[in-house]
Structures are given as C-alpha cells and as structure tokens.
XYZ file of N, CA, C and O in Angstrom:
356
model
N 1.013 -0.885 -0.417
C 0.342 0.074 -0.354
C 1.455 1.136 -0.348
O 1.615 1.365 0.749
N 0.518 1.951 -0.562
C 1.412 3.583 -0.497
C 1.040 4.548 0.112
O -1.157 4.094 0.564
N 1.009 5.469 1.082
C 0.893 6.660 1.178
C 0.690 8.053 0.808
O 1.637 8.699 -0.552
N -1.122 8.664 0.329
C -1.578 10.123 -0.246
C -1.433 10.828 0.636
O -2.272 10.392 1.723
N -0.525 11.917 0.537
C -1.728 13.443 1.194
C -2.132 13.727 0.329
O -3.048 13.746 -0.405
N -3.964 14.343 0.986
C -4.940 15.571 0.916
C -4.655 16.777 1.295
O -4.725 16.637 2.827
N -4.875 17.813 0.211
C -4.970 18.886 1.040
C -6.390 19.826 -0.164
O -6.791 19.430 -1.180
N -6.952 20.301 0.918
C -7.739 20.614 -0.031
C -8.285 22.350 1.092
O -7.786 23.428 1.705
N -9.263 22.999 0.409
C -10.144 24.272 1.244
C -11.220 23.796 1.422
O -12.006 23.401 0.989
N -12.003 24.661 2.437
C -13.389 24.741 2.861
C -13.793 25.896 1.949
O -13.114 26.942 2.068
N -15.778 26.649 2.243
C -16.262 27.204 2.339
C -16.236 28.314 3.185
O -15.670 27.621 4.366
N -15.954 28.969 2.705
C -16.939 30.248 3.509
C -18.266 29.687 4.397
O -18.842 28.991 4.102
N -17.279 30.081 6.268
C -18.517 29.722 7.056
C -18.680 28.653 6.956
O -19.614 27.518 7.322
N -17.411 27.703 7.446
C -17.242 25.591 6.958
C -18.464 25.414 7.903
O -19.242 24.645 7.930
N -17.529 26.083 9.451
C -18.613 25.684 10.358
C -19.739 25.425 10.755
O -20.861 24.665 11.438
N -20.536 26.171 10.302
C -21.490 26.638 10.203
C -22.675 25.572 9.473
O -23.528 24.747 9.477
N -22.971 25.664 8.502
C -22.916 24.616 6.648
C -22.569 23.522 7.281
O -23.346 23.390 6.749
N -21.310 22.826 7.753
C -21.224 22.272 8.107
C -22.063 20.914 9.147
O -22.020 19.824 8.758
N -22.360 21.467 10.127
C -23.165 21.291 10.949
C -24.298 19.378 10.714
O -24.365 19.035 11.218
N -25.353 20.014 9.717
C -26.125 18.725 9.820
C -24.793 18.029 8.996
O -25.844 16.627 9.288
N -24.229 17.626 8.251
C -23.900 16.914 7.925
C -22.144 16.153 8.823
O -21.805 14.424 8.776
N -22.197 16.585 10.226
C -20.370 17.071 10.889
C -21.025 15.032 10.777
O -19.909 14.259 11.042
N -21.938 14.605 11.839
C -22.228 13.756 12.761
C -22.275 12.221 10.934
O -21.024 10.828 11.672
N -22.308 12.598 10.294
C -22.241 11.464 8.822
C -20.885 11.829 8.620
O -19.501 10.842 8.415
N -20.023 12.493 8.303
C -19.152 12.980 7.078
C -17.285 11.778 8.829
O -16.899 11.636 9.068
N -18.215 12.231 10.211
C -17.075 11.542 10.872
C -17.460 9.709 11.659
O -17.099 9.642 11.364
N -19.105 10.029 11.299
C -18.573 7.877 10.835
C -18.208 7.510 10.355
O -17.233 6.987 9.717
N -17.649 8.410 8.857
C -18.063 7.501 7.455
C -16.112 7.836 8.036
O -15.621 6.492 7.825
N -15.106 8.624 8.741
C -14.005 9.069 8.927
C -13.636 7.396 9.145
O -12.418 6.744 9.235
N -14.397 7.953 10.760
C -14.234 6.871 12.147
C -13.954 4.785 11.039
O -13.049 4.229 10.891
N -14.773 5.249 10.232
C -15.229 3.638 8.851
C -13.828 3.709 8.385
O -13.311 2.723 8.648
N -13.314 4.589 8.148
C -12.306 3.993 6.865
C -10.741 4.244 7.819
O -9.923 3.916 6.766
N -10.796 5.056 8.749
C -9.804 4.694 10.240
C -9.336 3.083 10.960
O -8.880 2.778 10.541
N -10.886 2.363 10.043
C -10.191 1.414 11.202
C -10.301 0.519 10.710
O -10.021 -0.556 10.710
N -10.707 0.504 9.278
C -10.359 -0.394 7.395
C -8.449 0.276 6.923
O -8.363 -1.077 7.147
N -7.927 0.870 8.031
C -6.382 1.365 7.754
C -6.520 1.930 7.091
O -5.458 2.593 6.068
N -7.123 2.606 6.021
C -7.089 3.141 4.351
C -6.708 5.809 5.170
O -5.804 5.283 4.233
N -7.575 5.528 6.113
C -7.204 7.058 6.513
C -6.306 7.277 8.054
O -6.229 5.657 8.918
N -4.713 7.467 8.193
C -4.361 7.975 8.355
C -5.060 9.535 9.517
O -4.404 8.553 10.872
N -5.009 9.751 9.242
C -5.231 10.858 10.188
C -6.298 12.040 8.680
O -5.646 12.413 7.752
N -7.255 12.733 9.395
C -7.919 13.499 8.630
C -7.916 15.026 9.524
O -8.338 14.683 10.445
N -7.738 15.890 8.844
C -8.336 17.804 10.013
C -8.395 18.320 9.419
O -7.477 18.650 8.144
N -9.034 19.426 9.970
C -8.990 21.443 9.325
C -7.537 20.982 9.835
O -6.705 21.669 11.333
N -6.767 22.995 9.152
C -5.839 23.083 9.600
C -6.560 25.126 10.782
O -7.843 24.901 10.987
N -5.849 25.405 11.474
C -6.977 26.613 12.760
C -7.305 27.577 11.649
O -7.139 27.647 10.062
N -8.413 26.972 11.946
C -9.434 29.396 11.757
C -10.151 28.002 10.441
O -11.280 27.822 10.072
N -9.559 26.659 10.223
C -11.435 25.952 10.098
C -11.057 26.311 8.330
O -11.777 26.356 7.132
N -9.896 26.963 7.207
C -9.433 27.268 6.228
C -9.457 25.954 5.159
O -9.294 26.133 4.172
N -8.922 25.053 5.935
C -8.159 24.026 4.552
C -8.464 22.910 4.947
O -8.019 22.734 7.088
N -8.319 21.925 4.730
C -8.116 20.077 4.648
C -6.284 19.471 4.977
O -6.418 19.768 3.547
N -6.206 18.622 5.679
C -5.153 17.968 5.229
C -5.714 16.018 6.095
O -6.184 16.283 6.687
N -5.261 15.439 5.369
C -5.331 14.475 5.401
C -3.758 13.042 4.588
O -3.309 13.742 3.708
N -3.537 11.964 5.529
C -2.774 10.758 5.321
C -4.130 9.855 5.232
O -5.142 9.250 6.029
N -3.741 9.569 3.206
C -4.572 7.942 3.381
C -3.513 7.212 3.192
O -2.672 7.163 2.305
N -3.623 5.661 3.403
C -2.900 4.005 3.048
C -4.272 4.331 2.270
O -4.819 3.425 2.277
N -3.424 3.294 0.248
C -4.306 2.392 -0.385
C -3.623 2.043 -1.997
O -2.123 2.812 -1.428
N -4.367 2.083 -2.633
C -3.252 0.831 -3.256
C -3.045 2.165 -4.393
O -2.006 2.148 -5.690
N -3.727 2.990 -5.017
C -3.738 4.160 -6.178
C -4.237 5.405 -4.977
O -4.887 5.287 -4.874
N -3.642 7.018 -6.167
C -4.062 7.983 -6.002
C -5.705 7.904 -7.004
O -6.438 9.055 -5.943
N -5.726 7.260 -7.428
C -7.722 7.216 -7.505
C -8.730 7.017 -7.289
O -9.854 7.259 -6.708
N -8.074 5.836 -6.330
C -8.877 5.250 -5.213
C -9.120 6.009 -3.676
O -10.236 6.754 -2.781
N -8.514 7.407 -3.758
C -8.106 8.567 -2.492
C -8.755 9.223 -3.074
O -9.908 9.473 -2.242
N -8.971 9.371 -4.641
C -9.726 10.208 -5.253
C -11.107 10.286 -5.154
O -12.101 11.075 -4.674
N -11.236 9.113 -4.601
C -12.799 8.404 -5.129
C -13.377 8.567 -3.639
O -13.973 8.855 -3.706
N -12.336 8.460 -2.436
C -13.025 8.573 -1.599
C -13.273 9.945 -0.951
O -14.020 10.139 -0.701
N -12.315 10.921 -1.167
C -12.534 11.760 -0.717
C -14.013 12.347 -2.057
O -14.485 12.761 -1.263
N -13.475 12.382 -2.904
C -15.667 12.633 -3.468
C -16.357 12.134 -2.804
O -17.992 12.220 -3.344
N -16.540 10.828 -2.906
C -17.364 10.555 -2.042
C -17.902 11.487 0.017
O -18.844 10.585 -0.176
N -16.591 12.175 0.330
C -17.750 12.367 1.628
C -18.324 13.116 1.295
O -18.831 13.663 -0.101
N -19.329 13.437 2.184
C -20.330 14.521 1.936
C -20.144 15.643 2.107
O -21.446 16.705 2.359
N -19.094 15.902 3.105
C -17.922 17.073 2.484
C -18.241 16.799 0.930
O -17.865 18.923 0.588
N -17.205 16.889 0.238
C -17.105 17.925 -0.972
C -18.928 17.279 -1.532
O -18.741 18.886 -2.501
N -18.832 16.510 -1.953
C -20.699 16.476 -2.315
C -22.193 17.638 -2.301
O -22.369 18.503 -3.295
N -21.989 18.861 -0.410
C -22.490 18.861 -0.579
C -21.517 20.596 -0.182
O -21.826 22.108 0.161
N -20.578 20.681 -0.674
C -19.365 21.730 -0.410
C -18.879 22.153 -0.428
O -18.290 23.535 0.587
N -18.704 21.358 1.794
C -17.998 22.465 2.346
C -16.763 22.205 1.921
O -15.709 22.732 2.125
N -16.238 21.552 1.553
C -14.579 21.095 0.697
C -14.876 21.895 -1.120
O -16.080 21.636 -1.739
N -13.904 23.038 -1.015
C -14.650 23.859 -1.756
C -13.001 23.453 -2.937
O -13.493 23.823 -4.662
N -12.115 22.657 -3.104
C -10.605 22.603 -4.137
C -10.156 20.466 -2.999
O -10.220 21.028 -1.859
N -9.958 19.995 -3.887
C -8.934 18.601 -3.185
C -8.390 18.730 -3.559
O -8.763 18.485 -5.378
N -6.975 18.187 -2.980
C -6.168 17.439 -4.131
C -5.380 15.781 -4.138
O -5.556 16.636 -1.655
N -4.467 15.225 -4.537
C -3.519 14.849 -3.784
C -3.567 14.366 -4.505
O -2.751 14.435 -5.673
N -1.799 13.741 -3.769
C -0.655 14.286 -3.868
C -0.175 12.050 -3.366
O 0.340 12.372 -2.062
N 0.793 11.769 -4.262
C 1.575 10.384 -3.747
C 3.578 10.912 -2.797
O 3.203 11.888 -3.329
N 2.567 10.180 -1.016
C 4.088 11.149 -0.702
C 4.618 9.592 -0.486
O 4.244 8.738 0.406
N 5.548 9.481 -0.256
C 7.312 9.547 0.491
C 7.363 9.841 1.930
O 7.740 11.455 2.531
N 6.755 9.522 2.723
C 7.521 10.022 4.329
C 8.333 8.953 4.975
O 9.428 8.628 4.832
N 9.460 9.998 4.620
C 10.952 10.150 5.500
C 10.948 10.737 6.801
O 12.137 8.708 6.714
N 10.549 10.285 7.585
C 10.047 9.875 8.484
C 9.380 9.647 9.296
O 8.429 9.464 8.980
C-alpha cells in the first residue's frame, strides 16, 4: 500500500454549513480509520484548509474516497488535491 496526502479548502462559513452533515462525515472517517485506509484528517486552525493522509492502492482510490465524502458532495470542501507521499521519517 502507498501513502497519499490530501490538501483542500473549506467553503466560507464552513463551521456553520457543515453542522447538518458532521455526524455522517465523522462516522465515515471513523470507518475508514478502522479499515486502515485513513491515517489522519482534519482542518487547519481557522478551518480554511483540510489535510489528510491515506493509505491505499492508488491515487484514484483516494480521490474516489474523498469525492464520496458528504463534505465534498455538499460543497463544504471546495477544492481538493491528492499527491503520492514519501514518508521520510
């Protein structure tokens, strides 16, 4: 399995707009964590950006996982980039 980093942005007023979807979002992340696919994910201070580390077979798998998230589907995340990651330490 390879590791990938995800970097993205949140919409304006993300903290308010995410409220109806937060439980679904967190439950899905917990499931991905338990499966070993998600290493970590969270917002930057101020919730302007999101950062995550995934373990998967390919970058396409990670992109699909991210695009299937309710935050992406509801426009809470507004831009996302996924990169292969080489962990040096």
